[in-house]
mmCIF file of C-alpha atoms in Angstrom:
data_model
loop_
_atom_site.group_PDB
_atom_site.id
_atom_site.type_symbol
_atom_site.label_atom_id
_atom_site.label_comp_id
_atom_site.label_asym_id
_atom_site.label_seq_id
_atom_site.Cartn_x
_atom_site.Cartn_y
_atom_site.Cartn_z
ATOM 1 C CA MET R 1 65.119 -14.988 -73.562
ATOM 2 C CA ASN R 2 63.828 -11.415 -73.180
ATOM 3 C CA ASN R 3 62.772 -10.922 -76.804
ATOM 4 C CA LYS R 4 60.501 -13.959 -76.491
ATOM 5 C CA THR R 5 58.946 -12.898 -73.216
ATOM 6 C CA ARG R 6 55.467 -11.377 -73.600
ATOM 7 C CA ILE R 7 54.044 -8.946 -71.061
ATOM 8 C CA LEU R 8 50.446 -7.765 -70.896
ATOM 9 C CA ILE R 9 49.936 -4.300 -69.373
ATOM 10 C CA VAL R 10 46.457 -3.641 -67.974
ATOM 11 C CA ASP R 11 45.928 -0.047 -66.833
ATOM 12 C CA ASP R 12 43.374 2.636 -67.726
ATOM 13 C CA ASP R 13 46.017 5.371 -67.388
ATOM 14 C CA ILE R 14 47.332 5.912 -70.923
ATOM 15 C CA ASN R 15 50.430 7.750 -69.699
ATOM 16 C CA ILE R 16 51.454 4.877 -67.418
ATOM 17 C CA CYS R 17 50.959 2.397 -70.262
ATOM 18 C CA GLN R 18 53.114 4.460 -72.594
ATOM 19 C CA LEU R 19 55.825 4.824 -69.959
ATOM 20 C CA LEU R 20 55.846 1.095 -69.238
ATOM 21 C CA LYS R 21 55.950 0.255 -72.931
ATOM 22 C CA LEU R 22 59.052 2.436 -73.347
ATOM 23 C CA TYR R 23 60.881 0.606 -70.572
ATOM 24 C CA LEU R 24 59.677 -2.834 -71.636
ATOM 25 C CA ASP R 25 60.663 -2.167 -75.250
ATOM 26 C CA LYS R 26 64.119 -1.115 -74.053
ATOM 27 C CA GLU R 27 64.476 -4.426 -72.182
ATOM 28 C CA GLY R 28 63.419 -6.383 -75.266
ATOM 29 C CA TYR R 29 60.065 -7.593 -73.931
ATOM 30 C CA GLU R 30 57.197 -7.984 -76.361
ATOM 31 C CA ASN R 31 54.238 -6.162 -74.840
ATOM 32 C CA ILE R 32 50.631 -5.109 -75.335
ATOM 33 C CA ALA R 33 48.647 -2.560 -73.307
ATOM 34 C CA VAL R 34 44.881 -2.688 -72.701
ATOM 35 C CA HIS R 35 42.757 -0.363 -70.627
ATOM 36 C CA ASP R 36 39.864 -2.338 -69.108
ATOM 37 C CA GLY R 37 39.363 -5.652 -67.361
ATOM 38 C CA LYS R 38 37.139 -7.431 -69.867
ATOM 39 C CA GLN R 39 39.464 -6.595 -72.742
ATOM 40 C CA ALA R 40 42.380 -7.852 -70.651
ATOM 41 C CA LEU R 41 40.849 -11.323 -70.408
ATOM 42 C CA GLU R 42 40.138 -11.414 -74.144
ATOM 43 C CA VAL R 43 43.663 -10.302 -75.068
ATOM 44 C CA PHE R 44 45.179 -12.668 -72.493
ATOM 45 C CA ARG R 45 43.842 -15.722 -74.311
ATOM 46 C CA GLU R 46 45.099 -14.495 -77.695
ATOM 47 C CA PHE R 47 48.427 -12.987 -76.616
ATOM 48 C CA THR R 48 49.290 -15.733 -74.064
ATOM 49 C CA PRO R 49 51.602 -13.493 -72.020
ATOM 50 C CA ASN R 50 54.404 -14.687 -69.758
ATOM 51 C CA LEU R 51 53.520 -12.028 -67.166
ATOM 52 C CA VAL R 52 50.699 -9.559 -66.485
ATOM 53 C CA ILE R 53 51.063 -6.085 -64.982
ATOM 54 C CA LEU R 54 47.575 -5.508 -63.594
ATOM 55 C CA ASP R 55 46.126 -2.290 -62.186
ATOM 56 C CA ILE R 56 43.421 -2.686 -59.522
ATOM 57 C CA MET R 57 41.165 0.252 -60.453
ATOM 58 C CA LEU R 58 39.829 -0.591 -63.917
ATOM 59 C CA PRO R 59 36.555 0.206 -65.702
ATOM 60 C CA GLY R 60 34.064 -2.620 -66.210
ATOM 61 C CA MET R 61 35.926 -5.298 -64.284
ATOM 62 C CA ASP R 62 38.441 -4.385 -61.592
ATOM 63 C CA GLY R 63 41.884 -5.918 -61.140
ATOM 64 C CA TRP R 64 40.736 -8.204 -58.322
ATOM 65 C CA GLN R 65 38.159 -9.805 -60.635
ATOM 66 C CA VAL R 66 40.638 -10.078 -63.505
ATOM 67 C CA CYS R 67 43.213 -11.742 -61.243
ATOM 68 C CA ARG R 68 40.583 -14.166 -59.938
ATOM 69 C CA GLU R 69 39.498 -15.090 -63.485
ATOM 70 C CA ILE R 70 43.059 -15.591 -64.743
ATOM 71 C CA ARG R 71 43.843 -17.861 -61.806
ATOM 72 C CA LYS R 72 41.002 -20.164 -62.844
ATOM 73 C CA PHE R 73 43.000 -21.301 -65.878
ATOM 74 C CA SER R 74 46.563 -19.978 -65.652
ATOM 75 C CA ASN R 75 49.456 -19.789 -63.180
ATOM 76 C CA ILE R 76 51.487 -17.157 -65.052
ATOM 77 C CA PRO R 77 52.918 -14.371 -62.846
ATOM 78 C CA ILE R 78 50.774 -11.330 -62.040
ATOM 79 C CA ILE R 79 52.124 -8.065 -60.621
ATOM 80 C CA MET R 80 49.368 -5.872 -59.162
ATOM 81 C CA LEU R 81 49.478 -2.070 -59.347
ATOM 82 C CA SER R 82 47.519 0.252 -57.070
ATOM 83 C CA ALA R 83 47.386 3.933 -56.240
ATOM 84 C CA ARG R 84 46.721 2.899 -52.632
ATOM 85 C CA ASP R 85 49.661 1.590 -50.637
ATOM 86 C CA GLU R 86 47.482 -0.188 -48.101
ATOM 87 C CA THR R 87 48.086 -3.462 -46.307
ATOM 88 C CA PHE R 88 44.558 -4.714 -47.089
ATOM 89 C CA ASP R 89 45.130 -4.366 -50.823
ATOM 90 C CA LYS R 90 48.464 -6.170 -50.617
ATOM 91 C CA VAL R 91 47.034 -9.037 -48.592
ATOM 92 C CA LEU R 92 44.011 -9.420 -50.865
ATOM 93 C CA GLY R 93 46.204 -9.434 -53.967
ATOM 94 C CA LEU R 94 48.444 -12.137 -52.538
ATOM 95 C CA GLU R 95 45.483 -14.237 -51.430
ATOM 96 C CA LEU R 96 43.979 -14.050 -54.921
ATOM 97 C CA GLY R 97 47.222 -15.382 -56.366
ATOM 98 C CA ALA R 98 49.213 -12.285 -57.332
ATOM 99 C CA ASP R 99 52.999 -12.683 -57.267
ATOM 100 C CA ASP R 100 53.932 -9.119 -56.369
ATOM 101 C CA TYR R 101 52.348 -5.785 -55.508
ATOM 102 C CA VAL R 102 53.623 -2.336 -56.487
ATOM 103 C CA ALA R 103 52.140 0.925 -55.209
ATOM 104 C CA LYS R 104 51.779 3.985 -57.441
ATOM 105 C CA PRO R 105 53.625 6.162 -58.041
ATOM 106 C CA PHE R 106 56.458 3.768 -58.760
ATOM 107 C CA GLU R 107 59.943 3.987 -60.206
ATOM 108 C CA PRO R 108 59.896 2.213 -63.624
ATOM 109 C CA LYS R 109 63.361 0.763 -63.061
ATOM 110 C CA GLU R 110 62.190 -0.822 -59.811
ATOM 111 C CA LEU R 111 59.190 -2.367 -61.576
ATOM 112 C CA ILE R 112 61.474 -3.777 -64.275
ATOM 113 C CA ALA R 113 63.655 -5.310 -61.556
ATOM 114 C CA ARG R 114 60.593 -6.873 -59.941
ATOM 115 C CA ILE R 115 59.447 -8.238 -63.312
ATOM 116 C CA LYS R 116 62.808 -9.918 -63.817
ATOM 117 C CA ALA R 117 62.787 -11.336 -60.279
ATOM 118 C CA VAL R 118 59.259 -12.749 -60.625
ATOM 119 C CA LEU R 119 60.072 -14.293 -64.011
ATOM 120 C CA ARG R 120 63.228 -15.897 -62.598
ATOM 121 C CA ARG R 121 61.264 -17.461 -59.739
ATOM 122 C CA TYR R 122 58.568 -18.638 -62.097
ATOM 123 C CA ASP R 123 61.074 -20.213 -64.501
ATOM 124 C CA ARG R 124 62.967 -21.841 -61.650
ATOM 125 C CA VAL R 125 59.844 -23.501 -60.285
ATOM 126 C CA TYR R 126 58.159 -24.464 -63.532
ATOM 127 C CA ASN R 127 61.254 -25.742 -65.312
ATOM 128 C CA SER R 128 62.163 -28.032 -62.432
ATOM 129 C CA GLN R 129 61.001 -31.636 -62.429
ATOM 130 C CA GLU R 130 61.764 -32.200 -58.784
ATOM 131 C CA GLN R 131 59.444 -34.029 -56.451
ATOM 132 C CA LEU R 132 59.425 -34.304 -52.698
ATOM 133 C CA ILE R 133 58.319 -37.701 -51.469
ATOM 134 C CA PHE R 134 57.221 -38.546 -47.936
ATOM 135 C CA PRO R 135 55.080 -41.406 -46.617
ATOM 136 C CA GLY R 136 51.593 -40.674 -47.925
ATOM 137 C CA LEU R 137 52.626 -37.409 -49.593
ATOM 138 C CA VAL R 138 54.172 -36.456 -52.938
ATOM 139 C CA VAL R 139 54.724 -32.770 -53.756
ATOM 140 C CA ASN R 140 55.272 -32.237 -57.486
ATOM 141 C CA LYS R 141 56.258 -28.688 -58.417
ATOM 142 C CA SER R 142 56.522 -29.431 -62.139
ATOM 143 C CA ASN R 143 52.740 -29.628 -62.476
ATOM 144 C CA TYR R 144 51.673 -28.049 -59.154
ATOM 145 C CA THR R 145 50.006 -31.161 -57.809
ATOM 146 C CA ILE R 146 50.199 -33.090 -54.585
ATOM 147 C CA ARG R 147 49.215 -36.660 -53.818
ATOM 148 C CA VAL R 148 47.905 -37.160 -50.302
ATOM 149 C CA HIS R 149 47.235 -40.725 -49.163
ATOM 150 C CA GLY R 150 46.811 -41.771 -52.799
ATOM 151 C CA LYS R 151 44.521 -38.895 -53.788
ATOM 152 C CA GLU R 152 45.943 -36.413 -56.310
ATOM 153 C CA MET R 153 44.888 -32.763 -56.330
ATOM 154 C CA GLU R 154 46.022 -29.543 -57.951
ATOM 155 C CA LEU R 155 47.130 -26.631 -55.777
ATOM 156 C CA PRO R 156 47.110 -22.873 -56.420
ATOM 157 C CA PRO R 157 50.645 -21.593 -57.104
ATOM 158 C CA LYS R 158 51.421 -20.003 -53.759
ATOM 159 C CA GLU R 159 49.999 -22.887 -51.731
ATOM 160 C CA LEU R 160 52.207 -25.347 -53.609
ATOM 161 C CA GLU R 161 55.267 -23.111 -53.379
ATOM 162 C CA LEU R 162 54.735 -22.601 -49.647
ATOM 163 C CA LEU R 163 54.361 -26.334 -49.019
ATOM 164 C CA TYR R 164 57.334 -27.147 -51.246
ATOM 165 C CA PHE R 165 59.554 -24.615 -49.485
ATOM 166 C CA LEU R 166 58.675 -25.857 -46.013
ATOM 167 C CA ALA R 167 58.943 -29.534 -47.003
ATOM 168 C CA SER R 168 62.311 -28.831 -48.636
ATOM 169 C CA ASN R 169 63.535 -27.714 -45.215
ATOM 170 C CA PRO R 170 62.066 -30.378 -42.892
ATOM 171 C CA ASN R 171 61.940 -29.561 -39.178
ATOM 172 C CA LYS R 172 63.257 -26.034 -39.748
ATOM 173 C CA VAL R 173 61.131 -23.223 -38.312
ATOM 174 C CA PHE R 174 60.445 -20.139 -40.435
ATOM 175 C CA THR R 175 58.841 -16.888 -39.354
ATOM 176 C CA ARG R 176 55.983 -15.475 -41.399
ATOM 177 C CA GLU R 177 58.295 -12.730 -42.645
ATOM 178 C CA GLN R 178 60.847 -15.317 -43.821
ATOM 179 C CA LEU R 179 58.135 -17.254 -45.638
ATOM 180 C CA LEU R 180 56.905 -14.104 -47.372
ATOM 181 C CA GLU R 181 60.448 -13.314 -48.463
ATOM 182 C CA ASN R 182 61.273 -16.822 -49.697
ATOM 183 C CA VAL R 183 57.944 -17.821 -51.227
ATOM 184 C CA TRP R 184 56.500 -14.501 -52.372
ATOM 185 C CA GLY R 185 59.973 -13.185 -53.035
ATOM 186 C CA PHE R 186 59.745 -9.533 -52.072
ATOM 187 C CA ASP R 187 59.797 -7.320 -49.024
ATOM 188 C CA PHE R 188 56.342 -7.156 -47.509
ATOM 189 C CA TYR R 189 55.380 -4.581 -44.939
ATOM 190 C CA GLY R 190 52.299 -4.888 -42.790
ATOM 191 C CA ASP R 191 49.916 -7.709 -41.967
ATOM 192 C CA THR R 192 51.413 -11.174 -42.452
ATOM 193 C CA ARG R 193 48.070 -12.969 -42.194
ATOM 194 C CA THR R 194 48.312 -14.045 -45.825
ATOM 195 C CA VAL R 195 50.750 -16.764 -44.650
ATOM 196 C CA ASP R 196 48.254 -17.941 -42.041
ATOM 197 C CA VAL R 197 45.498 -18.090 -44.666
ATOM 198 C CA HIS R 198 47.618 -20.219 -47.006
ATOM 199 C CA VAL R 199 48.683 -22.557 -44.190
ATOM 200 C CA LYS R 200 45.046 -22.992 -43.145
ATOM 201 C CA ARG R 201 44.052 -23.929 -46.699
ATOM 202 C CA LEU R 202 46.957 -26.352 -46.987
ATOM 203 C CA ARG R 203 46.040 -28.098 -43.753
ATOM 204 C CA GLU R 204 42.498 -28.635 -44.990
ATOM 205 C CA LYS R 205 43.861 -30.319 -48.110
ATOM 206 C CA LEU R 206 46.426 -32.423 -46.250
ATOM 207 C CA GLU R 207 43.770 -34.184 -44.180
ATOM 208 C CA PRO R 208 43.638 -36.758 -42.692
ATOM 209 C CA PRO R 209 46.713 -36.236 -40.454
ATOM 210 C CA ASP R 210 49.706 -38.460 -41.097
ATOM 211 C CA PRO R 211 51.852 -39.897 -38.264
ATOM 212 C CA HIS R 212 55.083 -39.299 -40.221
ATOM 213 C CA TRP R 213 54.771 -35.586 -41.052
ATOM 214 C CA GLN R 214 52.685 -32.501 -40.363
ATOM 215 C CA LEU R 215 52.491 -28.807 -41.133
ATOM 216 C CA LYS R 216 53.035 -27.504 -37.635
ATOM 217 C CA THR R 217 52.584 -24.122 -35.971
ATOM 218 C CA VAL R 218 55.425 -23.065 -33.682
ATOM 219 C CA TRP R 219 53.614 -20.625 -31.421
ATOM 220 C CA GLY R 220 55.189 -17.210 -31.217
ATOM 221 C CA VAL R 221 57.562 -17.981 -34.097
ATOM 222 C CA GLY R 222 56.011 -19.321 -37.277
ATOM 223 C CA TYR R 223 55.644 -22.634 -39.103
ATOM 224 C CA LYS R 224 57.598 -25.754 -39.974
ATOM 225 C CA PHE R 225 57.125 -29.001 -41.874
ATOM 226 C CA GLU R 226 57.760 -31.553 -39.139
ATOM 227 C CA VAL R 227 59.028 -34.996 -40.140
ATOM 228 C CA LYS R 228 59.056 -37.770 -37.528
#
Protein backbone atom coordinates (compact mmCIF):
# COMPACT_ATOMS: atom_id res chain seq x y z
CA MET A 1 0.00 0.00 0.00
CA ASN A 2 2.84 2.41 0.83
CA ASN A 3 4.03 2.96 -2.75
CA LYS A 4 0.53 4.16 -3.66
CA THR A 5 0.18 6.49 -0.70
CA ARG A 6 0.76 10.16 -1.57
CA ILE A 7 1.91 12.68 1.02
CA LEU A 8 1.99 16.44 0.57
CA ILE A 9 4.62 18.28 2.64
CA VAL A 10 3.91 21.96 3.27
CA ASP A 11 6.76 23.79 5.00
CA ASP A 12 8.80 26.89 4.13
CA ASP A 13 11.94 25.35 5.67
CA ILE A 14 13.78 23.72 2.76
CA ASN A 15 15.96 21.62 5.06
CA ILE A 16 12.95 20.12 6.84
CA CYS A 17 11.32 19.32 3.49
CA GLN A 18 14.45 17.59 2.25
CA LEU A 19 14.78 15.61 5.47
CA LEU A 20 11.14 14.51 5.35
CA LYS A 21 11.43 13.54 1.70
CA LEU A 22 14.38 11.28 2.52
CA TYR A 23 12.41 9.44 5.19
CA LEU A 24 9.21 9.29 3.15
CA ASP A 25 11.10 7.99 0.11
CA LYS A 26 12.66 5.30 2.30
CA GLU A 27 9.18 4.21 3.44
CA GLY A 28 7.96 4.06 -0.16
CA TYR A 29 5.57 7.03 0.04
CA GLU A 30 5.12 9.18 -3.03
CA ASN A 31 5.58 12.77 -1.91
CA ILE A 32 5.73 16.40 -3.01
CA ALA A 33 6.98 19.39 -1.02
CA VAL A 34 5.68 22.97 -1.37
CA HIS A 35 6.68 26.03 0.58
CA ASP A 36 3.66 28.35 0.90
CA GLY A 37 -0.02 28.04 1.72
CA LYS A 38 -1.55 29.13 -1.57
CA GLN A 39 0.64 26.76 -3.56
CA ALA A 40 -0.32 23.98 -1.15
CA LEU A 41 -4.00 24.34 -2.04
CA GLU A 42 -3.23 24.36 -5.76
CA VAL A 43 -1.00 21.28 -5.55
CA PHE A 44 -3.50 19.53 -3.26
CA ARG A 45 -6.17 19.50 -5.97
CA GLU A 46 -3.75 18.17 -8.60
CA PHE A 47 -1.77 15.72 -6.46
CA THR A 48 -4.79 14.45 -4.43
CA PRO A 49 -2.67 13.34 -1.46
CA ASN A 50 -3.65 10.72 1.10
CA LEU A 51 -2.16 12.81 3.91
CA VAL A 52 -0.83 16.35 4.42
CA ILE A 53 2.05 17.37 6.68
CA LEU A 54 1.26 21.03 7.28
CA ASP A 55 3.45 23.65 8.96
CA ILE A 56 1.62 26.48 10.75
CA MET A 57 3.98 29.37 9.97
CA LEU A 58 3.81 29.78 6.18
CA PRO A 59 4.17 32.80 3.88
CA GLY A 60 1.04 34.14 2.19
CA MET A 61 -1.47 31.86 3.88
CA ASP A 62 -0.70 30.24 7.23
CA GLY A 63 -1.32 26.61 8.15
CA TRP A 64 -4.52 27.41 10.05
CA GLN A 65 -6.05 28.93 6.89
CA VAL A 66 -4.83 26.06 4.71
CA CYS A 67 -6.31 23.49 7.11
CA ARG A 68 -9.61 25.38 7.19
CA GLU A 69 -9.77 25.52 3.37
CA ILE A 70 -8.92 21.83 2.93
CA ARG A 71 -11.63 20.85 5.40
CA LYS A 72 -14.22 22.60 3.24
CA PHE A 73 -13.89 19.87 0.60
CA SER A 74 -11.78 17.01 1.96
CA ASN A 75 -11.52 14.77 5.03
CA ILE A 76 -8.02 13.41 4.32
CA PRO A 77 -5.69 13.33 7.35
CA ILE A 78 -3.68 16.44 8.26
CA ILE A 79 -0.70 16.45 10.63
CA MET A 80 0.17 19.97 11.83
CA LEU A 81 3.76 21.05 12.50
CA SER A 82 4.74 23.99 14.69
CA ALA A 83 7.87 25.43 16.24
CA ARG A 84 5.73 26.31 19.27
CA ASP A 85 4.76 23.47 21.58
CA GLU A 86 1.83 25.35 23.07
CA THR A 87 -1.53 24.03 24.21
CA PHE A 88 -3.41 26.79 22.35
CA ASP A 89 -1.90 25.76 19.03
CA LYS A 90 -2.73 22.11 19.63
CA VAL A 91 -6.32 22.85 20.59
CA LEU A 92 -6.85 25.18 17.63
CA GLY A 93 -5.41 22.63 15.21
CA LEU A 94 -7.70 19.90 16.52
CA GLU A 95 -10.74 22.17 16.40
CA LEU A 96 -9.99 23.07 12.78
CA GLY A 97 -9.95 19.38 11.90
CA ALA A 98 -6.29 18.36 12.13
CA ASP A 99 -5.66 14.71 13.02
CA ASP A 100 -2.38 15.12 14.86
CA TYR A 101 0.03 17.81 16.02
CA VAL A 102 3.83 17.57 16.14
CA ALA A 103 6.08 20.20 17.70
CA LYS A 104 9.43 21.15 16.17
CA PRO A 105 12.10 20.03 16.51
CA PHE A 106 10.85 16.50 15.99
CA GLU A 107 12.39 13.09 15.51
CA PRO A 108 11.69 12.00 11.88
CA LYS A 109 11.13 8.40 12.93
CA GLU A 110 8.45 9.51 15.38
CA LEU A 111 6.71 11.53 12.66
CA ILE A 112 6.77 8.51 10.34
CA ALA A 113 5.19 6.42 13.11
CA ARG A 114 2.47 9.04 13.56
CA ILE A 115 1.85 9.13 9.80
CA LYS A 116 1.34 5.37 9.77
CA ALA A 117 -0.96 5.51 12.80
CA VAL A 118 -3.11 8.30 11.32
CA LEU A 119 -3.37 6.49 7.98
CA ARG A 120 -4.40 3.26 9.73
CA ARG A 121 -7.17 5.06 11.62
CA TYR A 122 -8.32 6.81 8.49
CA ASP A 123 -8.43 3.58 6.47
CA ARG A 124 -10.22 1.76 9.27
CA VAL A 125 -12.97 4.36 9.46
CA TYR A 126 -13.40 5.10 5.77
CA ASN A 127 -13.25 1.51 4.55
CA SER A 128 -15.93 0.40 7.00
CA GLN A 129 -19.56 0.33 5.94
CA GLU A 130 -20.89 0.03 9.45
CA GLN A 131 -23.85 1.99 10.71
CA LEU A 132 -25.16 2.53 14.20
CA ILE A 133 -28.93 2.67 14.36
CA PHE A 134 -30.99 4.00 17.26
CA PRO A 135 -34.57 5.30 17.37
CA GLY A 136 -34.46 8.58 15.46
CA LEU A 137 -30.71 8.39 14.83
CA VAL A 138 -28.48 6.70 12.24
CA VAL A 139 -24.71 7.23 12.40
CA ASN A 140 -23.03 6.29 9.12
CA LYS A 141 -19.23 6.35 9.24
CA SER A 142 -18.81 5.26 5.62
CA ASN A 143 -19.91 8.67 4.35
CA TYR A 144 -19.66 10.71 7.58
CA THR A 145 -23.36 11.49 7.78
CA ILE A 146 -25.98 11.22 10.46
CA ARG A 147 -29.75 11.12 10.18
CA VAL A 148 -31.54 12.76 13.08
CA HIS A 149 -35.33 12.42 13.23
CA GLY A 150 -35.39 11.89 9.46
CA LYS A 151 -33.08 14.79 8.60
CA GLU A 152 -29.71 13.85 7.09
CA MET A 153 -26.62 16.00 7.61
CA GLU A 154 -22.89 15.71 7.04
CA LEU A 155 -20.51 15.96 10.00
CA PRO A 156 -16.88 17.08 10.20
CA PRO A 157 -14.56 14.08 10.68
CA LYS A 158 -13.82 14.41 14.37
CA GLU A 159 -17.42 15.14 15.33
CA LEU A 160 -18.58 11.99 13.55
CA GLU A 161 -15.76 9.88 14.98
CA LEU A 162 -16.47 11.15 18.49
CA LEU A 163 -20.19 10.41 18.19
CA TYR A 164 -19.52 7.01 16.62
CA PHE A 165 -17.08 6.04 19.37
CA LEU A 166 -19.43 7.02 22.17
CA ALA A 167 -22.48 5.43 20.50
CA SER A 168 -20.47 2.25 19.92
CA ASN A 169 -20.07 2.02 23.69
CA PRO A 170 -23.56 2.92 24.96
CA ASN A 171 -23.88 3.91 28.62
CA LYS A 172 -20.12 3.71 29.16
CA VAL A 173 -18.49 6.83 30.62
CA PHE A 174 -15.24 8.11 29.11
CA THR A 175 -12.97 10.83 30.46
CA ARG A 176 -11.87 13.61 28.14
CA GLU A 177 -8.37 12.13 28.11
CA GLN A 178 -9.74 8.73 27.05
CA LEU A 179 -11.75 10.35 24.26
CA LEU A 180 -8.69 12.22 23.01
CA GLU A 181 -6.71 8.99 23.00
CA ASN A 182 -9.38 6.89 21.27
CA VAL A 183 -10.76 9.43 18.80
CA TRP A 184 -7.77 11.65 18.09
CA GLY A 185 -5.44 8.73 18.58
CA PHE A 186 -2.40 10.27 20.23
CA ASP A 187 -1.20 11.42 23.61
CA PHE A 188 -2.39 14.95 24.25
CA TYR A 189 -0.99 17.09 27.01
CA GLY A 190 -2.70 20.22 28.24
CA ASP A 191 -6.17 21.67 27.83
CA THR A 192 -8.83 19.08 26.98
CA ARG A 193 -11.45 21.67 26.04
CA THR A 194 -11.37 20.51 22.43
CA VAL A 195 -13.55 17.55 23.53
CA ASP A 196 -16.03 19.93 25.15
CA VAL A 197 -16.17 22.03 21.97
CA HIS A 198 -16.92 18.99 19.81
CA VAL A 199 -19.57 17.70 22.22
CA LYS A 200 -21.24 21.13 22.24
CA ARG A 201 -21.38 21.18 18.44
CA LEU A 202 -22.76 17.64 18.34
CA ARG A 203 -25.51 18.47 20.80
CA GLU A 204 -26.61 21.40 18.66
CA LYS A 205 -26.93 19.08 15.67
CA LEU A 206 -28.70 16.31 17.59
CA GLU A 207 -31.61 18.57 18.53
CA PRO A 208 -34.44 18.11 19.35
CA PRO A 209 -33.76 15.77 22.32
CA ASP A 210 -34.83 12.16 21.95
CA PRO A 211 -36.37 10.16 24.83
CA HIS A 212 -34.41 7.02 23.88
CA TRP A 213 -30.83 8.36 23.83
CA GLN A 214 -28.74 11.41 24.65
CA LEU A 215 -25.17 12.65 24.67
CA LYS A 216 -24.80 13.13 28.39
CA THR A 217 -22.26 14.90 30.59
CA VAL A 218 -21.17 12.96 33.67
CA TRP A 219 -20.03 15.80 35.90
CA GLY A 220 -16.52 15.46 37.21
CA VAL A 221 -15.79 12.53 34.89
CA GLY A 222 -16.55 13.03 31.22
CA TYR A 223 -19.20 12.01 28.68
CA LYS A 224 -21.31 9.05 27.65
CA PHE A 225 -23.90 8.14 25.04
CA GLU A 226 -26.85 7.17 27.23
CA VAL A 227 -29.40 4.73 25.84
CA LYS A 228 -32.68 4.24 27.71
